[in-house]
Amino acid sequence: MSDARVAVRKTYKLFIGGKFPRSESGRSYIAQDANVALASRKDVRDAVVAARAAVKGWSGATAYNRGQILYRVAEMLEGRRDQFIGLGLPTAEVDEAIDRWVWYAGWSDKISQVYGGANPVAGPYFNLSSPEPTGVVGLVTPPSFLGLVSVIAPAIVTGNTVVALAAHDAPLAAVTLAEVLATSDLPGGVVNILTGDPAETAPWLAAHMDVNAIDLAGVTDQTLATSLEEAAAGNLKRVIRPSASTPSWSDDPGLTRMTAFLETKTVWHPKGI
Amino acid sequence: MTATTASDLSSVTSSDAALRAFLHGLPGVDQVGAEQRAAMLGTRSIKTTAKAWAIDLAIRMVDLTTLEGADTPGKVRALCAKARRPDPADPTCPPVAAICVYPAMVPVATEALAGSGIHTASVATAFPSGQAPLEIKLADTKAAVAAGADEIDMVINRGAFLAGRYLEVFEEIAAVKQACGPAHLKVILETGELSTYDNVRRASWIGMLAGGDFIKTSTGKVPVAATLPVTLVMLEAVRDFRDLTGRQVGVKPAGGIRTTKDAIKYLVLVNETAGDDWLDPDWFRFGASTLLNDLLMQRTKLTTGVYAGPDYFTLD
């Protein structure tokens, strides 16, 4: 008997509806020296069903409550900081990602003041515009952890639910983030994360009639980006195109990723009666 | 099967004792075996052209149902329009088999379905509990037929059945069959309240012996509705009944069937248990409301190649 302990190795699985299933196809692949589930189109379908089911509860929660839950996610991220660093991520990037998450969490109860309000109208009415989430958002995420956080957080902070496709060659940070989300009071289905080959699964997500918007941040192949955008036109999804050059996720993110997935609802309310 | 022959059958309903002896003489259902077989058949993989065929067949087998206190003529008319053209965007989509409503809504449905070939089914006999005097059940049935229903979904008297008064159940069904006249009679066993598969088998036989044209699992109003093993037992009963008497009886699972995957499992069960004679809307029906939208979404997925969403189908 040797004293050397055999380490327990982890199988990295998908994250759908708050659970960690294997791919329905049973496939897996090796990435970053680990066994990772290789999602199929049916996993995309299941993830969209889970995301759709979560829309009502998540978008109906108060902004304050969503903010609390997202802060909780940041607390959990902080607690698992070493685990992310252990995946080989630069310390600075992990810290920046946690800070980025907190920054977005703060926006949950502020975005409606900035992007909504009372409109002046010539009549005895109150006219109020308020931003509302668009629904289910598909995300093709970039390989960097900061980039991953920078596309997931802005989509969910306003009340959308997401199906995120992790980068093919760097899926471990995404699955580890899923483990954080699963222990953070985030309702199941708000974030669904699929590992595998986005070139295989993204076309199904882009064409899915029950997905309302898609963010192509992680697509580097311009031809694929164009074909995904064409598929997304089938039900007039909102699309964020990938930037032509490699994006620097450390830059000020601005508000565009949050506002891209909002619809404005305007109501007229008679006054003085 | 026991050694009963067709000639014996005429005498089994001569007295309560004879009927009890016959029903308790039916072979018992192997519960574990039935559940295992239903689960095993449910794992069959039906893909591409076979799936497209199964989906169209399932659509043609749907009894599109609305049985709510809140039903209005407008809602029934909307449902009838959906029955005629389930997918308005695709003229190749077949119509459903029937509309199933409460007796008060039968005139509305009959008028809206005129000329379409779609049947009007009405529940009757104090649906869903069946706890009313026989005269009221018969009047309920006659009123529904007079209003234009050509299919009657009756509930059996579970109180009498569970108390062991089998002949009373039999005579009630026979009387309702008489009251139906030309209309088809579907006998709802309400299997969720019968407790055992043996009881389901016995109730199936009573329904068939009394002249039912269909035996149906459930009202959809109790927590446990149609399940695969229960339907398996009923399919075995109709198969054995035809072997014995030559008369074919249909089967209608109802309640809780919501997805295309479920519907296809039932079709596999029909084919493997009763045989493909029953793979026809005249002999097998689905009592459902939400199932139709899922069938349409799957059909759209097959024809367009992209996943469909519920935003593009009606809310019923």
Coordinates of C-alpha atoms in Angstrom, one line a residue:
Chain A
M1 CA 0.0 0.0 0.0
S2 CA 1.3 3.3 -1.0
D3 CA 0.5 6.5 1.0
A4 CA -0.2 8.4 -2.2
R5 CA -3.9 9.2 -2.4
V6 CA -5.7 8.8 -5.7
A7 CA -7.5 12.1 -6.3
V8 CA -11.2 12.0 -7.1
R9 CA -11.5 13.5 -10.6
K10 CA -14.5 15.5 -11.5
T11 CA -16.8 15.0 -14.5
Y12 CA -17.8 18.4 -15.7
K13 CA -21.5 18.2 -16.6
L14 CA -24.1 20.5 -18.1
F15 CA -26.2 22.9 -16.1
I16 CA -29.9 22.9 -17.1
G17 CA -32.8 24.0 -14.9
G18 CA -30.8 24.1 -11.8
K19 CA -29.6 20.5 -12.2
F20 CA -26.3 19.0 -13.5
P21 CA -27.3 16.4 -16.1
R22 CA -25.0 14.7 -18.5
S23 CA -25.6 15.4 -22.2
E24 CA -28.7 13.4 -23.4
S25 CA -26.4 12.2 -26.2
G26 CA -24.1 10.6 -23.7
R27 CA -21.1 12.3 -25.4
S28 CA -18.2 13.9 -23.7
Y29 CA -14.8 15.4 -24.8
I30 CA -11.5 16.2 -23.2
A31 CA -10.9 19.9 -22.6
Q32 CA -8.4 21.5 -20.2
D33 CA -7.3 18.0 -19.2
A34 CA -10.8 17.1 -17.9
N35 CA -13.8 15.2 -19.1
V36 CA -16.5 17.6 -20.2
A37 CA -20.0 16.9 -21.5
L38 CA -20.5 17.5 -25.2
A39 CA -24.0 19.0 -25.5
S40 CA -26.3 18.1 -28.4
R41 CA -29.1 20.0 -30.0
K42 CA -31.6 18.3 -27.7
D43 CA -29.7 19.6 -24.7
V44 CA -30.2 23.1 -26.3
R45 CA -33.9 22.3 -26.6
D46 CA -34.2 21.2 -23.0
A47 CA -32.2 24.2 -21.8
V48 CA -34.6 26.6 -23.7
V49 CA -37.6 24.9 -22.1
A50 CA -36.0 25.3 -18.6
A51 CA -35.1 29.0 -19.4
R52 CA -38.6 29.7 -20.6
A53 CA -40.2 28.1 -17.5
A54 CA -38.0 30.4 -15.3
V55 CA -38.9 33.6 -17.1
K56 CA -42.1 34.2 -15.2
G57 CA -40.6 33.9 -11.7
W58 CA -37.4 35.7 -12.4
S59 CA -38.8 38.6 -14.4
G60 CA -41.6 38.9 -11.8
A61 CA -39.3 39.0 -8.9
T62 CA -38.7 42.6 -7.6
A63 CA -35.6 44.3 -8.8
Y64 CA -34.4 44.5 -5.2
N65 CA -34.8 40.7 -4.8
R66 CA -32.9 40.0 -8.0
G67 CA -30.1 42.4 -6.8
Q68 CA -29.9 40.5 -3.5
I69 CA -29.6 37.2 -5.3
L70 CA -26.9 38.5 -7.7
Y71 CA -24.9 39.9 -4.7
R72 CA -25.2 36.5 -3.1
V73 CA -23.7 35.0 -6.3
A74 CA -20.8 37.5 -5.9
E75 CA -20.3 36.4 -2.3
M76 CA -20.2 32.7 -3.5
L77 CA -17.7 33.7 -6.2
E78 CA -15.5 35.3 -3.6
G79 CA -15.6 32.1 -1.5
R80 CA -14.5 30.0 -4.5
R81 CA -11.9 32.5 -5.6
D82 CA -9.1 30.0 -5.1
Q83 CA -11.0 27.3 -7.1
F84 CA -11.1 29.6 -10.1
I85 CA -7.5 30.5 -9.7
G86 CA -6.7 26.8 -9.4
L87 CA -8.2 26.4 -12.9
G88 CA -5.3 28.4 -14.2
L89 CA -7.1 31.7 -14.4
P90 CA -5.0 34.8 -13.6
T91 CA -5.8 36.2 -10.1
A92 CA -6.4 39.6 -11.5
E93 CA -9.0 38.3 -13.9
V94 CA -10.9 36.4 -11.3
D95 CA -11.0 39.5 -9.0
E96 CA -12.1 41.6 -11.9
A97 CA -14.8 39.2 -12.8
I98 CA -16.2 39.2 -9.2
D99 CA -16.1 43.0 -9.2
R100 CA -17.8 43.0 -12.5
W101 CA -20.6 40.8 -11.2
V102 CA -21.1 43.1 -8.2
W103 CA -21.2 46.1 -10.5
Y104 CA -24.0 44.5 -12.6
A105 CA -25.8 43.3 -9.5
G106 CA -26.1 47.0 -8.4
W107 CA -27.8 47.9 -11.6
S108 CA -30.9 45.7 -11.0
D109 CA -32.9 48.3 -9.2
K110 CA -31.4 51.3 -11.0
I111 CA -31.8 50.4 -14.7
S112 CA -35.5 51.4 -14.8
Q113 CA -34.7 54.9 -13.4
V114 CA -32.1 55.4 -16.1
Y115 CA -34.0 53.8 -19.0
G116 CA -37.6 54.5 -18.0
G117 CA -39.5 57.4 -16.6
A118 CA -42.3 59.8 -17.0
N119 CA -42.8 61.2 -20.5
P120 CA -44.2 64.7 -21.0
V121 CA -47.5 64.6 -23.0
A122 CA -50.0 67.2 -24.1
G123 CA -53.1 65.8 -22.4
P124 CA -54.5 64.9 -19.0
Y125 CA -52.4 61.7 -18.7
F126 CA -49.5 60.3 -16.9
N127 CA -47.3 58.7 -19.6
L128 CA -44.8 56.3 -18.2
S129 CA -42.2 54.1 -19.9
S130 CA -40.5 51.2 -18.1
P131 CA -38.0 48.8 -19.4
E132 CA -39.0 45.1 -19.3
P133 CA -36.9 42.0 -20.0
T134 CA -37.2 40.5 -23.4
G135 CA -37.4 36.9 -22.3
V136 CA -35.0 34.0 -23.1
V137 CA -31.6 35.1 -24.3
G138 CA -29.1 32.8 -26.0
L139 CA -25.4 33.5 -25.3
V140 CA -22.4 32.3 -27.2
T141 CA -19.8 33.1 -24.5
P142 CA -16.2 34.1 -25.0
P143 CA -13.4 31.9 -23.6
S144 CA -12.2 34.4 -20.9
F145 CA -13.8 34.1 -17.5
L146 CA -14.2 37.9 -17.3
G147 CA -15.9 37.8 -20.7
L148 CA -18.2 35.0 -19.6
V149 CA -19.3 37.0 -16.5
S150 CA -19.6 40.1 -18.7
V151 CA -22.2 38.5 -21.0
I152 CA -24.2 36.5 -18.4
A153 CA -24.6 39.1 -15.7
P154 CA -26.0 41.9 -17.9
A155 CA -28.6 39.6 -19.5
I156 CA -30.0 38.2 -16.2
V157 CA -29.8 41.4 -14.1
T158 CA -32.8 42.9 -15.9
G159 CA -34.9 39.8 -15.5
N160 CA -34.1 37.8 -18.6
T161 CA -33.1 34.1 -18.4
V162 CA -30.2 32.7 -20.5
V163 CA -28.9 29.7 -22.3
A164 CA -25.2 30.1 -22.4
L165 CA -22.9 28.1 -24.7
A166 CA -19.4 27.8 -23.1
A167 CA -16.3 28.1 -25.2
H168 CA -15.2 24.8 -26.7
D169 CA -11.6 24.9 -25.5
A170 CA -12.2 26.6 -22.1
P171 CA -15.3 25.2 -20.5
L172 CA -14.1 24.6 -16.9
A173 CA -14.6 28.2 -15.7
A174 CA -18.2 28.1 -17.0
V175 CA -19.1 24.8 -15.3
T176 CA -17.5 26.1 -12.1
L177 CA -19.6 29.2 -12.4
A178 CA -22.6 27.0 -12.7
E179 CA -21.7 25.3 -9.4
V180 CA -21.6 28.8 -7.8
L181 CA -25.0 29.7 -9.3
A182 CA -26.5 26.5 -8.1
T183 CA -25.6 27.4 -4.5
S184 CA -26.7 31.1 -4.7
D185 CA -30.5 31.1 -4.3
L186 CA -30.7 31.8 -8.1
P187 CA -33.9 30.0 -9.2
G188 CA -33.2 27.0 -11.4
G189 CA -33.4 27.7 -15.1
V190 CA -32.4 31.4 -14.9
V191 CA -29.0 30.5 -16.1
N192 CA -28.4 27.3 -18.1
I193 CA -24.9 26.5 -19.2
L194 CA -24.0 24.0 -22.0
T195 CA -20.5 22.9 -22.7
G196 CA -19.5 21.4 -26.0
D197 CA -19.0 22.8 -29.5
P198 CA -20.9 26.1 -30.1
A199 CA -20.4 25.6 -33.8
E200 CA -22.7 22.6 -33.5
T201 CA -25.2 23.9 -31.0
A202 CA -25.4 27.6 -31.7
P203 CA -27.3 27.3 -35.0
W204 CA -30.1 25.5 -33.1
L205 CA -30.2 28.2 -30.5
A206 CA -30.1 31.0 -33.1
A207 CA -33.0 29.4 -35.0
H208 CA -35.1 28.4 -32.0
M209 CA -38.5 30.2 -32.2
D210 CA -38.8 30.4 -28.4
V211 CA -35.6 32.3 -27.9
N212 CA -36.0 36.1 -28.0
A213 CA -32.5 37.4 -28.3
I214 CA -28.9 36.2 -28.9
D215 CA -25.5 37.5 -28.0
L216 CA -22.8 36.2 -30.3
A217 CA -19.9 37.6 -28.2
G218 CA -17.9 34.4 -28.4
V219 CA -18.1 33.8 -32.1
T220 CA -14.8 34.4 -33.8
D221 CA -15.7 33.0 -37.2
Q222 CA -17.3 35.9 -39.1
T223 CA -19.0 33.5 -41.6
L224 CA -20.6 31.6 -38.7
A225 CA -21.7 34.9 -37.1
T226 CA -23.4 35.9 -40.3
S227 CA -25.2 32.6 -40.7
L228 CA -26.3 32.7 -37.0
E229 CA -27.6 36.2 -37.5
E230 CA -29.6 35.0 -40.5
A231 CA -31.0 32.1 -38.6
A232 CA -31.9 34.5 -35.7
A233 CA -34.0 36.6 -38.2
G234 CA -36.6 33.8 -38.3
N235 CA -38.4 35.2 -35.3
L236 CA -36.8 38.7 -35.3
K237 CA -34.4 38.0 -32.4
R238 CA -32.4 40.9 -31.1
V239 CA -28.8 40.1 -32.0
I240 CA -25.5 41.4 -30.6
R241 CA -22.8 40.9 -33.2
P242 CA -19.3 39.9 -32.1
S243 CA -16.8 42.7 -32.4
A244 CA -14.5 42.5 -35.4
S245 CA -11.4 42.7 -33.3
T246 CA -10.7 40.7 -30.1
P247 CA -12.6 42.5 -27.4
S248 CA -10.9 43.7 -24.2
W249 CA -13.3 42.7 -21.5
S250 CA -11.4 44.8 -19.0
D251 CA -12.7 48.0 -20.6
D252 CA -15.6 49.9 -19.1
P253 CA -18.5 47.6 -20.2
G254 CA -21.0 50.4 -20.5
L255 CA -24.7 49.7 -20.5
T256 CA -25.3 48.4 -24.0
R257 CA -25.3 44.7 -23.0
M258 CA -28.0 45.4 -20.5
T259 CA -30.2 47.7 -22.6
A260 CA -29.9 45.5 -25.7
F261 CA -32.2 42.9 -24.0
L262 CA -34.9 45.2 -22.8
E263 CA -38.2 46.2 -24.3
T264 CA -39.8 49.5 -23.4
K265 CA -43.4 49.3 -22.2
T266 CA -45.3 52.6 -22.2
V267 CA -48.6 53.1 -20.4
W268 CA -51.0 56.0 -20.5
H269 CA -52.9 56.7 -17.3
P270 CA -55.6 59.3 -17.1
K271 CA -55.2 61.8 -14.3
G272 CA -57.5 64.3 -12.6
I273 CA -60.6 62.0 -12.4
Chain B
M1 CA -57.8 -16.2 -21.4
T2 CA -60.1 -18.5 -19.5
A3 CA -61.9 -21.2 -21.4
T4 CA -65.0 -19.0 -21.8
T5 CA -66.5 -19.1 -25.2
A6 CA -68.8 -16.6 -27.0
S7 CA -71.9 -18.6 -26.2
D8 CA -71.0 -18.6 -22.5
L9 CA -70.9 -14.8 -22.5
S10 CA -74.6 -14.4 -23.0
S11 CA -75.2 -16.1 -19.7
V12 CA -72.6 -14.3 -17.6
T13 CA -74.8 -11.2 -17.3
S14 CA -77.9 -13.2 -16.3
S15 CA -77.3 -12.6 -12.6
D16 CA -75.1 -10.7 -10.2
A17 CA -73.5 -13.9 -9.1
A18 CA -72.8 -15.1 -12.6
L19 CA -71.2 -11.8 -13.6
R20 CA -69.1 -11.8 -10.4
A21 CA -68.0 -15.3 -11.0
F22 CA -67.0 -14.4 -14.6
L23 CA -65.2 -11.2 -13.7
H24 CA -63.3 -12.7 -10.8
G25 CA -62.4 -15.6 -13.1
L26 CA -60.6 -13.3 -15.5
P27 CA -56.8 -13.9 -15.2
G28 CA -55.2 -11.5 -12.7
V29 CA -52.9 -8.8 -14.0
D30 CA -49.2 -9.1 -13.2
Q31 CA -48.7 -5.6 -11.9
V32 CA -44.9 -5.6 -12.1
G33 CA -45.0 -7.2 -15.5
A34 CA -47.5 -4.8 -16.9
E35 CA -45.6 -1.8 -15.6
Q36 CA -42.3 -3.1 -16.9
R37 CA -43.7 -3.9 -20.3
A38 CA -45.3 -0.5 -20.6
A39 CA -42.0 1.1 -19.6
M40 CA -40.0 -1.0 -22.0
L41 CA -42.3 -0.2 -24.9
G42 CA -41.9 3.5 -23.9
T43 CA -38.3 3.4 -24.8
R44 CA -38.8 2.6 -28.5
S45 CA -37.2 5.3 -30.6
I46 CA -39.5 6.6 -33.4
K47 CA -37.7 9.0 -35.7
T48 CA -37.9 11.0 -38.9
T49 CA -40.6 9.7 -41.4
A50 CA -42.1 7.3 -38.8
K51 CA -42.3 10.1 -36.4
A52 CA -44.0 12.4 -38.9
W53 CA -46.5 9.6 -39.6
A54 CA -47.1 9.1 -35.9
I55 CA -47.6 12.8 -35.3
D56 CA -50.2 13.1 -38.0
L57 CA -52.0 10.0 -36.8
A58 CA -52.0 11.3 -33.2
I59 CA -53.4 14.6 -34.4
R60 CA -56.2 12.7 -36.2
M61 CA -56.9 10.8 -33.0
V62 CA -57.2 13.8 -30.7
D63 CA -60.6 14.4 -29.0
L64 CA -60.0 18.1 -28.4
T65 CA -61.5 18.6 -25.0
T66 CA -62.7 21.5 -22.9
L67 CA -64.6 20.6 -19.7
E68 CA -64.5 23.6 -17.5
G69 CA -67.2 25.5 -15.6
A70 CA -65.9 28.6 -17.4
D71 CA -66.6 27.3 -20.9
T72 CA -68.4 29.8 -23.0
P73 CA -69.9 29.5 -26.6
G74 CA -67.0 31.7 -27.8
K75 CA -64.4 29.4 -26.3
V76 CA -66.1 26.4 -27.8
R77 CA -66.3 28.0 -31.2
A78 CA -62.6 28.9 -31.1
L79 CA -61.8 25.3 -30.2
C80 CA -63.9 24.1 -33.1
A81 CA -62.0 26.4 -35.5
K82 CA -58.8 24.9 -34.2
A83 CA -60.2 21.3 -34.6
R84 CA -60.9 22.0 -38.3
R85 CA -57.5 23.6 -39.0
P86 CA -55.1 22.8 -36.1
D87 CA -52.3 24.6 -37.9
P88 CA -53.6 27.4 -39.9
A89 CA -50.2 28.0 -41.4
D90 CA -50.0 24.5 -42.9
P91 CA -53.0 23.1 -45.0
T92 CA -51.5 19.6 -45.0
C93 CA -52.1 19.3 -41.2
P94 CA -55.1 17.0 -40.7
P95 CA -58.1 17.9 -38.6
V96 CA -58.7 16.2 -35.2
A97 CA -61.2 13.4 -34.6
A98 CA -63.7 15.1 -32.3
I99 CA -64.5 17.9 -30.0
C100 CA -65.5 16.9 -26.4
V101 CA -67.6 19.3 -24.4
Y102 CA -70.3 19.4 -21.7
P103 CA -73.9 18.8 -22.9
A104 CA -74.8 22.5 -22.7
M105 CA -72.1 23.3 -25.3
V106 CA -73.1 20.6 -27.8
P107 CA -75.4 22.8 -29.9
V108 CA -72.6 25.4 -30.3
A109 CA -70.1 22.7 -31.2
T110 CA -72.4 20.9 -33.7
E111 CA -73.1 24.1 -35.5
A112 CA -69.4 25.2 -35.6
L113 CA -68.4 21.7 -36.9
A114 CA -71.1 21.2 -39.5
G115 CA -69.8 19.7 -42.7
S116 CA -66.3 19.1 -41.4
G117 CA -66.7 15.4 -40.6
I118 CA -65.4 16.1 -37.1
H119 CA -67.5 14.3 -34.4
T120 CA -69.1 16.1 -31.5
A121 CA -68.6 14.2 -28.3
S122 CA -70.5 15.1 -25.1
V123 CA -69.8 13.9 -21.6
A124 CA -73.0 12.8 -19.9
T125 CA -74.4 10.8 -16.9
A126 CA -73.6 13.4 -14.2
F127 CA -70.0 13.7 -15.3
P128 CA -67.5 13.5 -13.7
S129 CA -68.7 11.8 -10.4
G130 CA -71.6 9.9 -11.9
Q131 CA -73.3 10.2 -8.5
A132 CA -76.9 10.9 -9.7
P133 CA -80.1 8.8 -10.0
L134 CA -80.3 6.7 -13.2
E135 CA -83.2 8.7 -14.6
I136 CA -81.2 11.8 -14.5
K137 CA -78.2 10.1 -16.2
L138 CA -80.5 8.8 -18.9
A139 CA -82.1 12.2 -19.4
D140 CA -78.7 13.8 -19.5
T141 CA -77.7 11.4 -22.2
K142 CA -80.8 11.8 -24.3
A143 CA -80.5 15.6 -24.1
A144 CA -77.0 15.5 -25.4
V145 CA -77.9 13.2 -28.3
A146 CA -80.9 15.4 -29.1
A147 CA -78.7 18.4 -29.1
G148 CA -76.6 16.8 -31.8
A149 CA -73.8 14.9 -30.1
D150 CA -72.9 11.7 -32.0
E151 CA -70.5 10.4 -29.3
I152 CA -71.4 10.1 -25.6
D153 CA -68.7 9.9 -22.9
M154 CA -70.4 8.3 -19.9
V155 CA -68.9 7.6 -16.5
I156 CA -69.5 4.3 -14.8
N157 CA -71.0 4.0 -11.3
R158 CA -67.7 3.6 -9.4
G159 CA -69.6 3.6 -6.1
A160 CA -71.5 0.5 -7.2
F161 CA -68.5 -1.1 -8.9
L162 CA -66.2 -0.8 -5.8
A163 CA -69.1 -2.1 -3.6
G164 CA -69.1 -5.2 -5.8
R165 CA -72.5 -4.6 -7.4
Y166 CA -71.3 -5.4 -10.8
L167 CA -74.7 -6.1 -12.4
E168 CA -75.9 -2.7 -11.4
V169 CA -72.9 -1.1 -13.2
F170 CA -73.6 -3.3 -16.2
E171 CA -77.3 -2.5 -16.4
E172 CA -76.6 1.2 -16.0
I173 CA -74.2 1.1 -19.0
A174 CA -76.7 -0.9 -21.0
A175 CA -79.5 1.5 -20.3
V176 CA -77.3 4.5 -21.3
K177 CA -76.3 2.6 -24.5
Q178 CA -80.0 2.3 -25.2
A179 CA -80.5 6.0 -24.6
C180 CA -77.7 6.8 -26.9
G181 CA -79.5 5.5 -29.9
P182 CA -77.2 5.9 -32.9
A183 CA -74.6 7.8 -31.0
H184 CA -71.3 6.1 -30.1
L185 CA -70.9 5.3 -26.4
K186 CA -67.5 5.7 -24.7
V187 CA -67.4 4.2 -21.2
I188 CA -65.2 6.1 -18.8
L189 CA -63.8 3.7 -16.1
E190 CA -62.1 6.4 -14.1
T191 CA -59.1 4.1 -13.5
G192 CA -57.6 6.5 -11.0
E193 CA -60.4 5.5 -8.6
L194 CA -60.3 1.8 -9.3
S195 CA -57.2 1.1 -7.2
T196 CA -56.0 -2.1 -9.0
Y197 CA -55.2 -3.3 -12.5
D198 CA -57.5 -6.3 -11.8
N199 CA -60.4 -3.8 -11.2
V200 CA -59.5 -2.0 -14.5
R201 CA -59.7 -5.3 -16.4
R202 CA -63.0 -6.2 -14.8
A203 CA -64.5 -2.7 -15.4
S204 CA -63.3 -2.9 -19.0
W205 CA -65.1 -6.2 -19.5
I206 CA -68.3 -4.8 -17.9
G207 CA -68.1 -1.8 -20.3
M208 CA -67.6 -4.0 -23.4
L209 CA -70.2 -6.6 -22.4
A210 CA -72.8 -3.8 -21.8
G211 CA -72.3 -2.6 -25.4
G212 CA -69.8 0.3 -25.0
D213 CA -68.2 1.2 -28.4
F214 CA -65.1 2.6 -26.6
I215 CA -63.6 2.2 -23.1
K216 CA -61.9 5.4 -21.8
T217 CA -59.5 5.7 -18.9
S218 CA -60.4 8.8 -17.1
T219 CA -62.4 12.0 -16.7
G220 CA -59.3 14.1 -16.3
K221 CA -60.9 15.4 -13.0
V222 CA -59.0 13.2 -10.5
P223 CA -55.3 13.4 -9.8
V224 CA -54.3 10.0 -11.4
A225 CA -55.4 10.0 -15.0
A226 CA -54.3 7.9 -18.0
T227 CA -51.1 5.9 -17.5
L228 CA -49.3 3.5 -19.9
P229 CA -49.9 0.4 -17.8
V230 CA -53.6 1.0 -17.3
T231 CA -53.9 1.6 -21.1
L232 CA -52.0 -1.7 -21.6
V233 CA -54.5 -3.6 -19.5
M234 CA -57.4 -2.0 -21.4
L235 CA -55.8 -2.8 -24.8
E236 CA -55.4 -6.4 -23.7
A237 CA -59.1 -6.5 -22.7
V238 CA -60.3 -5.1 -26.1
R239 CA -58.0 -7.6 -27.9
D240 CA -59.3 -10.6 -25.9
F241 CA -62.9 -9.3 -26.3
R242 CA -62.6 -9.2 -30.1
D243 CA -61.0 -12.7 -30.2
L244 CA -63.9 -14.0 -28.3
T245 CA -66.9 -12.1 -29.8
G246 CA -65.6 -10.7 -33.1
R247 CA -66.7 -7.2 -32.0
Q248 CA -64.0 -4.5 -31.9
V249 CA -64.1 -1.9 -29.2
G250 CA -62.0 1.2 -29.1
V251 CA -59.8 2.6 -26.4
K252 CA -59.4 6.2 -25.3
P253 CA -56.7 7.3 -22.8
A254 CA -57.6 10.7 -21.4
G255 CA -56.0 13.2 -19.0
G256 CA -52.3 13.8 -18.4
I257 CA -51.1 13.2 -21.9
R258 CA -49.3 16.4 -22.8
T259 CA -46.3 15.7 -25.0
T260 CA -45.7 14.2 -28.4
K261 CA -43.3 11.8 -26.7
D262 CA -46.1 10.5 -24.5
A263 CA -48.5 10.2 -27.4
I264 CA -46.0 8.2 -29.5
K265 CA -45.5 5.9 -26.5
Y266 CA -49.2 5.2 -26.5
L267 CA -49.2 4.5 -30.2
V268 CA -46.3 2.0 -29.8
L269 CA -48.3 0.3 -27.0
V270 CA -51.4 0.1 -29.2
N271 CA -49.5 -1.5 -32.1
E272 CA -47.7 -4.0 -29.8
T273 CA -50.7 -4.9 -27.7
A274 CA -53.9 -4.8 -29.7
G275 CA -52.4 -4.6 -33.1
D276 CA -52.4 -2.2 -36.0
D277 CA -56.2 -2.6 -36.5
W278 CA -56.5 -0.2 -33.6
L279 CA -54.1 2.4 -35.1
D280 CA -57.0 4.4 -36.5
P281 CA -59.0 7.3 -35.2
D282 CA -62.1 5.1 -35.2
W283 CA -60.5 2.8 -32.7
F284 CA -58.1 4.8 -30.6
R285 CA -58.4 8.4 -29.4
F286 CA -56.5 10.7 -27.1
G287 CA -58.6 12.8 -24.8
A288 CA -56.5 15.9 -24.5
S289 CA -56.3 19.7 -24.8
T290 CA -52.7 20.8 -24.4
L291 CA -51.3 17.7 -26.3
L292 CA -52.4 19.2 -29.6
N293 CA -50.2 22.2 -29.3
D294 CA -47.1 20.1 -28.6
L295 CA -48.0 17.8 -31.5
L296 CA -48.2 20.9 -33.7
M297 CA -44.9 22.2 -32.4
Q298 CA -43.2 18.9 -33.1
R299 CA -44.8 18.8 -36.6
T300 CA -43.5 22.3 -37.3
K301 CA -40.0 21.3 -36.1
L302 CA -40.0 18.4 -38.6
T303 CA -41.2 20.5 -41.5
T304 CA -39.2 23.7 -40.9
G305 CA -36.1 22.2 -39.3
V306 CA -36.1 24.7 -36.4
Y307 CA -37.5 24.3 -32.9
A308 CA -40.9 25.9 -32.6
G309 CA -42.1 28.0 -29.8
P310 CA -45.5 28.3 -28.0
D311 CA -45.8 31.9 -29.0
Y312 CA -46.9 30.8 -32.5
F313 CA -49.8 28.6 -31.4
T314 CA -53.1 29.4 -29.9
L315 CA -53.7 29.5 -26.1
D316 CA -56.6 27.3 -25.4

